[in-house]
Amino acid sequence: MEAYLKSLFDTDKATALRIVQEALDNGLTPESVIFDVVVPGMEQMIGGMISDNLVTLSQHFLASQIAEEVTDRLIPLFSSAPAIQGTVVIGTSFGDFHGLGKKIVTGCLRARMFKITDLGINVAPERFVEAALETGAEVIGVSSMMVHTATSDRGPKKVRQLLRDQGLEQKIRLIVGGAPYRFHENLYREVGADAWADTAANAPAAIAALVKEVRQ
Ligand code: B12
C-alpha cells in the first residue's frame, strides 16, 4: 500500500501498475486488490482537494485513471460477478470542453462498481436522456466547468425539462458537479438537479442515495 501510494504521488503509472501485478502474482485476490488497495489509494489522493493545494491535478487524474484501468481489467476475474451499485450516464454539458473532472468522477464510480456510460464532452441535453433510456440508467450526471454552461438553456436545466416532459422524473435522477457549484451552494437546485457533489470522492455516495430513491 505504501509503495502504491508513493507511485500515485509520483504520478508514476508504470510502477503503480507493476505493484498491482505483483500483488496479484503474490496471491492477493482481484477483489482485494481493488477494494483494499486501489479504491483506498484513489480516495486518499482524491479526498485532498486541488484547491487546498494538497494534491495536483495530474495526481488526481492519474489516481482515477489507474483505478479505472485496473477495475476494468480485474472485474472479469472476480470469483462472483460484483453487485452493480447503480447505472449512470455521465457527460460534460453542451458547449463545455472541460473533461478532466468528469473523467475522474467516472474512474471513482467504476471502482465503486457503478456501471457507467461516459458520453464525453459537449453533450446535447437530448443525448443525456436518450442514453439514459438506452442503458436503463437511474442517474444522469452532468459536469460543467463554466458558469454559462452550468446555467444555459442547453445545460442541466434542459435535461430536467426533458425528464419532466417525458414523465421520467421518478425513474431517472439528475446530479451535477463542477467548479461553479462550489461557489454557490444552491446553484444545483437552480439548474434543476436533484443533487450535486463537490469532489469525485463524494460522488459515489451522492449517486448511491439517488439510486436508492429511484429503486424505492
Ligand atoms: C484545464 C482547463 C482547461 C482545459 C480543459 C482540458 C480538458 N481536457 O478538460 C482547456 C485548455 C481545454 C480549457 C479551455 C477553456 N477554458 Co478552462 N480551465 C481549465 C482549468 C485550469 C482546470 C479545470 C479542471 O480540469 N479542473 C480539475 C478538475 C479535477 O476539477 P473539477 O473540474 O472541479 O472536478 C471535480 C469536481 O468539480 C467534481 N465534478 C466534476 N464534474 C462532476 C460531475 C458530477 C456529476 C459530479 C457528481 C461531480 C463532478 O469532481 C471532480 C474531481 O474531484 C480551469 C481553472 C481552474 N483552476 O479550475 C479553467 C476554467 C474552467 N476555464 C475557463 C475558461 C474561460 C476556458 C475557455 C473559455 C478559455 C478560452 N478563452 O478559450 C476554454 C473553454 C472551452 C470550452 N468551450 O469548454 C474558466 C471558466 C470561467 C467561468 N467562470 O466560467 C476557468 C475557471 C479559468 C478561469 N479562471 O478563467 N480549460
Short mmCIF file of C-alpha atoms and ligand atoms in Angstrom, two decimals:
data_model
loop_
_atom_site.label_atom_id
_atom_site.label_comp_id
_atom_site.label_asym_id
_atom_site.label_seq_id
_atom_site.Cartn_x
_atom_site.Cartn_y
_atom_site.Cartn_z
CA MET A 1 0.00 0.00 0.00
CA GLU A 2 2.82 2.37 0.91
CA ALA A 3 4.61 1.70 -2.38
CA TYR A 4 1.36 2.05 -4.32
CA LEU A 5 0.55 5.41 -2.70
CA LYS A 6 4.08 6.65 -3.40
CA SER A 7 3.68 5.76 -7.08
CA LEU A 8 0.43 7.77 -7.19
CA PHE A 9 2.10 10.77 -5.56
CA ASP A 10 4.94 10.45 -8.07
CA THR A 11 2.40 10.14 -10.94
CA ASP A 12 4.36 7.01 -11.90
CA LYS A 13 1.74 4.94 -13.65
CA ALA A 14 4.13 2.15 -14.76
CA THR A 15 5.18 1.49 -11.15
CA ALA A 16 1.59 1.64 -9.88
CA LEU A 17 0.51 -0.97 -12.45
CA ARG A 18 3.57 -3.13 -11.68
CA ILE A 19 2.70 -3.09 -7.94
CA VAL A 20 -0.85 -4.19 -8.76
CA GLN A 21 0.51 -7.04 -10.91
CA GLU A 22 2.96 -8.12 -8.18
CA ALA A 23 0.13 -8.18 -5.63
CA LEU A 24 -1.87 -10.47 -7.94
CA ASP A 25 1.18 -12.66 -8.63
CA ASN A 26 1.71 -12.98 -4.86
CA GLY A 27 -1.79 -14.35 -4.40
CA LEU A 28 -3.92 -11.31 -3.50
CA THR A 29 -7.39 -11.78 -4.98
CA PRO A 30 -8.63 -9.33 -7.65
CA GLU A 31 -11.34 -8.24 -5.16
CA SER A 32 -8.74 -7.46 -2.52
CA VAL A 33 -6.54 -5.57 -4.98
CA ILE A 34 -9.46 -3.31 -5.90
CA PHE A 35 -11.16 -2.82 -2.53
CA ASP A 36 -8.10 -2.87 -0.22
CA VAL A 37 -5.51 -1.14 -2.40
CA VAL A 38 -6.82 0.68 -5.47
CA VAL A 39 -10.00 2.25 -4.04
CA PRO A 40 -8.45 3.45 -0.73
CA GLY A 41 -5.43 4.73 -2.69
CA MET A 42 -7.66 6.66 -5.08
CA GLU A 43 -9.79 8.06 -2.26
CA GLN A 44 -6.75 9.20 -0.37
CA MET A 45 -5.50 11.09 -3.44
CA ILE A 46 -8.86 12.47 -4.49
CA GLY A 47 -10.03 13.27 -0.95
CA GLY A 48 -7.42 16.06 -0.89
CA MET A 49 -8.89 18.97 -2.76
CA ILE A 50 -6.89 20.50 -5.60
CA SER A 51 -7.97 23.93 -4.34
CA ASP A 52 -6.31 23.19 -0.95
CA ASN A 53 -3.06 22.51 -2.81
CA LEU A 54 -2.85 19.08 -1.18
CA VAL A 55 -2.73 17.27 -4.50
CA THR A 56 -2.12 18.39 -8.05
CA LEU A 57 -4.46 17.88 -10.97
CA SER A 58 -2.10 15.31 -12.50
CA GLN A 59 -2.01 13.28 -9.25
CA HIS A 60 -5.80 13.46 -9.03
CA PHE A 61 -6.23 12.43 -12.64
CA LEU A 62 -3.69 9.61 -12.60
CA ALA A 63 -5.10 8.01 -9.43
CA SER A 64 -8.52 7.88 -11.04
CA GLN A 65 -7.22 6.69 -14.41
CA ILE A 66 -5.32 3.80 -12.81
CA ALA A 67 -8.36 2.88 -10.70
CA GLU A 68 -10.48 2.81 -13.84
CA GLU A 69 -7.99 0.72 -15.83
CA VAL A 70 -7.31 -1.79 -13.06
CA THR A 71 -11.01 -2.12 -12.24
CA ASP A 72 -11.95 -2.77 -15.88
CA ARG A 73 -9.22 -5.41 -16.12
CA LEU A 74 -9.91 -7.18 -12.81
CA ILE A 75 -13.72 -7.25 -12.62
CA PRO A 76 -13.93 -10.17 -15.10
CA LEU A 77 -11.57 -12.08 -12.76
CA PHE A 78 -13.82 -11.73 -9.67
CA SER A 79 -14.87 -15.07 -8.20
CA SER A 80 -18.51 -13.99 -8.47
CA ALA A 81 -19.92 -11.11 -10.52
CA PRO A 82 -19.85 -7.92 -8.43
CA ALA A 83 -23.16 -6.35 -7.40
CA ILE A 84 -23.71 -3.29 -9.60
CA GLN A 85 -24.42 -0.31 -7.34
CA GLY A 86 -26.30 1.61 -10.00
CA THR A 87 -26.32 2.59 -13.66
CA VAL A 88 -25.22 6.08 -14.60
CA VAL A 89 -24.86 8.15 -17.75
CA ILE A 90 -22.34 10.98 -17.44
CA GLY A 91 -21.05 13.73 -19.70
CA THR A 92 -19.98 17.35 -19.87
CA SER A 93 -22.68 19.91 -20.58
CA PHE A 94 -23.32 21.31 -24.03
CA GLY A 95 -20.66 23.82 -25.11
CA ASP A 96 -18.25 22.68 -22.38
CA PHE A 97 -14.95 21.02 -23.39
CA HIS A 98 -13.57 20.55 -19.85
CA GLY A 99 -13.45 16.76 -19.46
CA LEU A 100 -10.94 16.09 -16.69
CA GLY A 101 -13.25 16.42 -13.68
CA LYS A 102 -15.83 14.14 -15.29
CA LYS A 103 -13.16 11.58 -16.16
CA ILE A 104 -12.03 11.46 -12.51
CA VAL A 105 -15.62 11.00 -11.35
CA THR A 106 -16.01 8.17 -13.87
CA GLY A 107 -12.91 6.41 -12.51
CA CYS A 108 -14.21 6.66 -8.92
CA LEU A 109 -17.63 5.35 -9.87
CA ARG A 110 -16.26 2.41 -11.90
CA ALA A 111 -14.03 1.39 -8.99
CA ARG A 112 -17.11 1.56 -6.74
CA MET A 113 -18.96 -0.88 -9.06
CA PHE A 114 -21.28 1.55 -10.79
CA LYS A 115 -22.00 0.84 -14.44
CA ILE A 116 -21.14 4.00 -16.34
CA THR A 117 -21.72 5.24 -19.86
CA ASP A 118 -19.42 8.19 -20.49
CA LEU A 119 -20.83 10.36 -23.28
CA GLY A 120 -17.73 12.57 -23.39
CA ILE A 121 -17.69 16.34 -23.65
CA ASN A 122 -20.05 18.90 -25.24
CA VAL A 123 -23.11 16.68 -24.86
CA ALA A 124 -26.53 17.84 -26.06
CA PRO A 125 -29.26 17.58 -23.39
CA GLU A 126 -31.36 15.30 -25.60
CA ARG A 127 -28.43 12.85 -25.81
CA PHE A 128 -28.23 12.53 -21.99
CA VAL A 129 -31.88 11.46 -21.83
CA GLU A 130 -31.70 9.18 -24.89
CA ALA A 131 -28.61 7.41 -23.49
CA ALA A 132 -30.21 7.03 -20.06
CA LEU A 133 -33.21 5.34 -21.67
CA GLU A 134 -30.99 3.13 -23.87
CA THR A 135 -28.89 1.92 -20.92
CA GLY A 136 -31.59 1.85 -18.23
CA ALA A 137 -29.68 4.46 -16.21
CA GLU A 138 -31.09 5.53 -12.87
CA VAL A 139 -28.95 8.66 -12.72
CA ILE A 140 -27.73 11.25 -15.24
CA GLY A 141 -24.58 13.15 -14.24
CA VAL A 142 -23.80 16.48 -15.91
CA SER A 143 -20.40 18.08 -15.39
CA SER A 144 -19.99 21.81 -16.07
CA MET A 145 -16.80 23.73 -15.57
CA MET A 146 -18.04 27.12 -16.69
CA VAL A 147 -20.82 29.22 -15.20
CA HIS A 148 -22.53 29.76 -18.54
CA THR A 149 -22.57 26.04 -19.45
CA ALA A 150 -23.92 25.17 -15.96
CA THR A 151 -26.76 27.68 -16.26
CA SER A 152 -27.51 27.76 -20.02
CA ASP A 153 -30.79 26.63 -21.55
CA ARG A 154 -28.92 23.73 -23.22
CA GLY A 155 -27.37 22.50 -19.95
CA PRO A 156 -28.83 20.63 -16.94
CA LYS A 157 -31.96 22.84 -16.98
CA LYS A 158 -32.91 21.39 -20.35
CA VAL A 159 -32.17 17.84 -19.15
CA ARG A 160 -34.60 18.47 -16.27
CA GLN A 161 -37.23 19.81 -18.67
CA LEU A 162 -36.89 16.75 -20.93
CA LEU A 163 -37.21 14.39 -17.94
CA ARG A 164 -40.31 16.27 -16.81
CA ASP A 165 -41.89 16.39 -20.30
CA GLN A 166 -41.32 12.66 -20.81
CA GLY A 167 -42.62 11.70 -17.35
CA LEU A 168 -39.23 10.27 -16.34
CA GLU A 169 -38.52 12.21 -13.14
CA GLN A 170 -39.32 9.29 -10.81
CA LYS A 171 -37.20 6.88 -12.86
CA ILE A 172 -34.14 9.00 -13.56
CA ARG A 173 -32.45 11.38 -11.13
CA LEU A 174 -30.14 14.25 -12.15
CA ILE A 175 -26.85 15.06 -10.41
CA VAL A 176 -24.46 17.87 -11.35
CA GLY A 177 -20.89 18.73 -10.49
CA GLY A 178 -18.04 21.03 -11.42
CA ALA A 179 -16.41 24.20 -10.16
CA PRO A 180 -19.41 26.62 -10.50
CA TYR A 181 -21.45 24.64 -7.94
CA ARG A 182 -18.75 25.07 -5.29
CA PHE A 183 -19.18 28.83 -5.24
CA HIS A 184 -22.95 28.91 -4.97
CA GLU A 185 -24.48 26.22 -2.78
CA ASN A 186 -27.99 26.49 -4.24
CA LEU A 187 -26.93 26.57 -7.88
CA TYR A 188 -27.62 22.85 -8.30
CA ARG A 189 -31.26 23.46 -7.42
CA GLU A 190 -31.49 26.48 -9.70
CA VAL A 191 -30.37 24.36 -12.67
CA GLY A 192 -32.95 21.67 -11.81
CA ALA A 193 -30.67 18.98 -10.35
CA ASP A 194 -31.63 16.63 -7.52
CA ALA A 195 -28.13 16.68 -6.01
CA TRP A 196 -24.52 17.70 -6.52
CA ALA A 197 -21.14 16.52 -5.23
CA ASP A 198 -18.10 18.72 -4.65
CA THR A 199 -15.48 16.07 -5.41
CA ALA A 200 -15.19 12.76 -7.21
CA ALA A 201 -14.55 11.11 -3.82
CA ASN A 202 -18.01 12.22 -2.65
CA ALA A 203 -19.81 11.39 -5.90
CA PRO A 204 -20.39 7.64 -5.29
CA ALA A 205 -22.28 8.24 -2.00
CA ALA A 206 -24.39 11.03 -3.52
CA ILE A 207 -25.24 8.88 -6.54
CA ALA A 208 -25.94 5.80 -4.39
CA ALA A 209 -28.51 7.87 -2.45
CA LEU A 210 -30.24 8.84 -5.71
CA VAL A 211 -30.24 5.22 -6.94
CA LYS A 212 -31.88 4.21 -3.66
CA GLU A 213 -34.64 6.81 -4.17
CA VAL A 214 -35.33 5.52 -7.70
CA ARG A 215 -35.45 1.88 -6.55
CA GLN A 216 -37.83 2.58 -3.63
C1 B12 B 1 -7.84 22.55 -17.63
C2 B12 B 1 -8.69 23.75 -18.04
C3 B12 B 1 -8.98 23.90 -19.39
C4 B12 B 1 -8.57 22.87 -20.45
C5 B12 B 1 -9.53 21.68 -20.38
C6 B12 B 1 -8.81 20.37 -20.73
C7 B12 B 1 -9.70 19.17 -20.52
N1 B12 B 1 -9.46 18.15 -21.32
O1 B12 B 1 -10.57 19.13 -19.65
C8 B12 B 1 -8.73 23.71 -21.77
C9 B12 B 1 -7.39 24.35 -22.11
C10 B12 B 1 -9.24 22.97 -22.99
C11 B12 B 1 -9.68 24.84 -21.32
C12 B12 B 1 -10.41 25.60 -22.21
C13 B12 B 1 -11.19 26.69 -21.81
N2 B12 B 1 -11.34 27.18 -20.56
CO1 B12 B 1 -10.66 26.28 -18.97
N3 B12 B 1 -9.90 25.73 -17.37
C14 B12 B 1 -9.16 24.69 -17.06
C15 B12 B 1 -8.80 24.75 -15.55
C16 B12 B 1 -7.36 25.25 -15.44
C17 B12 B 1 -8.93 23.46 -14.78
C18 B12 B 1 -10.28 22.73 -14.92
C19 B12 B 1 -10.10 21.34 -14.37
O2 B12 B 1 -9.86 20.38 -15.12
N4 B12 B 1 -10.12 21.23 -13.04
C20 B12 B 1 -9.77 19.98 -12.34
C21 B12 B 1 -10.94 19.12 -12.06
C22 B12 B 1 -10.47 17.77 -11.48
O3 B12 B 1 -11.72 19.71 -11.07
P1 B12 B 1 -13.24 19.87 -11.29
O4 B12 B 1 -13.41 20.03 -12.74
O5 B12 B 1 -13.84 20.85 -10.38
O6 B12 B 1 -13.86 18.43 -10.96
C23 B12 B 1 -14.06 17.91 -9.67
C24 B12 B 1 -15.40 18.28 -9.04
O7 B12 B 1 -15.93 19.50 -9.51
C25 B12 B 1 -16.27 17.09 -9.29
N5 B12 B 1 -17.04 17.02 -10.53
C26 B12 B 1 -16.75 17.45 -11.77
N6 B12 B 1 -17.68 17.12 -12.65
C27 B12 B 1 -18.62 16.43 -11.98
C28 B12 B 1 -19.81 15.84 -12.41
C29 B12 B 1 -20.62 15.20 -11.49
C30 B12 B 1 -21.90 14.59 -11.97
C31 B12 B 1 -20.23 15.14 -10.13
C32 B12 B 1 -21.11 14.48 -9.15
C33 B12 B 1 -19.04 15.72 -9.69
C34 B12 B 1 -18.25 16.35 -10.62
O8 B12 B 1 -15.35 16.00 -9.28
C35 B12 B 1 -14.13 16.41 -9.88
C36 B12 B 1 -12.99 15.64 -9.27
O9 B12 B 1 -12.91 15.79 -7.87
C37 B12 B 1 -9.85 25.81 -15.01
C38 B12 B 1 -9.35 26.70 -13.86
C39 B12 B 1 -9.37 26.02 -12.54
N7 B12 B 1 -8.29 26.19 -11.81
O10 B12 B 1 -10.35 25.35 -12.20
C40 B12 B 1 -10.14 26.64 -16.27
C41 B12 B 1 -11.51 27.29 -16.43
C42 B12 B 1 -12.60 26.30 -16.03
N8 B12 B 1 -11.57 27.55 -17.87
C43 B12 B 1 -12.17 28.67 -18.17
C44 B12 B 1 -12.35 29.17 -19.48
C45 B12 B 1 -12.97 30.56 -19.60
C46 B12 B 1 -11.97 28.41 -20.61
C47 B12 B 1 -12.11 28.83 -22.08
C48 B12 B 1 -13.40 29.57 -22.46
C49 B12 B 1 -10.86 29.66 -22.41
C50 B12 B 1 -10.86 30.29 -23.80
N9 B12 B 1 -10.99 31.61 -23.82
O11 B12 B 1 -10.79 29.60 -24.79
C51 B12 B 1 -11.99 27.47 -22.81
C52 B12 B 1 -13.38 26.84 -22.92
C53 B12 B 1 -13.51 25.83 -23.95
C54 B12 B 1 -14.88 25.19 -23.83
N10 B12 B 1 -15.80 25.50 -24.70
O12 B12 B 1 -15.08 24.42 -22.90
C55 B12 B 1 -12.65 29.39 -16.91
C56 B12 B 1 -14.16 29.34 -16.68
C57 B12 B 1 -14.68 30.66 -16.13
C58 B12 B 1 -16.10 30.66 -15.73
N11 B12 B 1 -16.35 31.42 -14.69
O13 B12 B 1 -16.97 30.05 -16.24
C59 B12 B 1 -11.75 28.72 -15.80
C60 B12 B 1 -12.39 28.70 -14.39
C61 B12 B 1 -10.41 29.52 -15.78
C62 B12 B 1 -10.58 30.96 -15.29
N12 B12 B 1 -10.29 31.22 -14.03
O14 B12 B 1 -10.96 31.82 -16.01
N13 B12 B 1 -9.68 24.95 -19.96
#
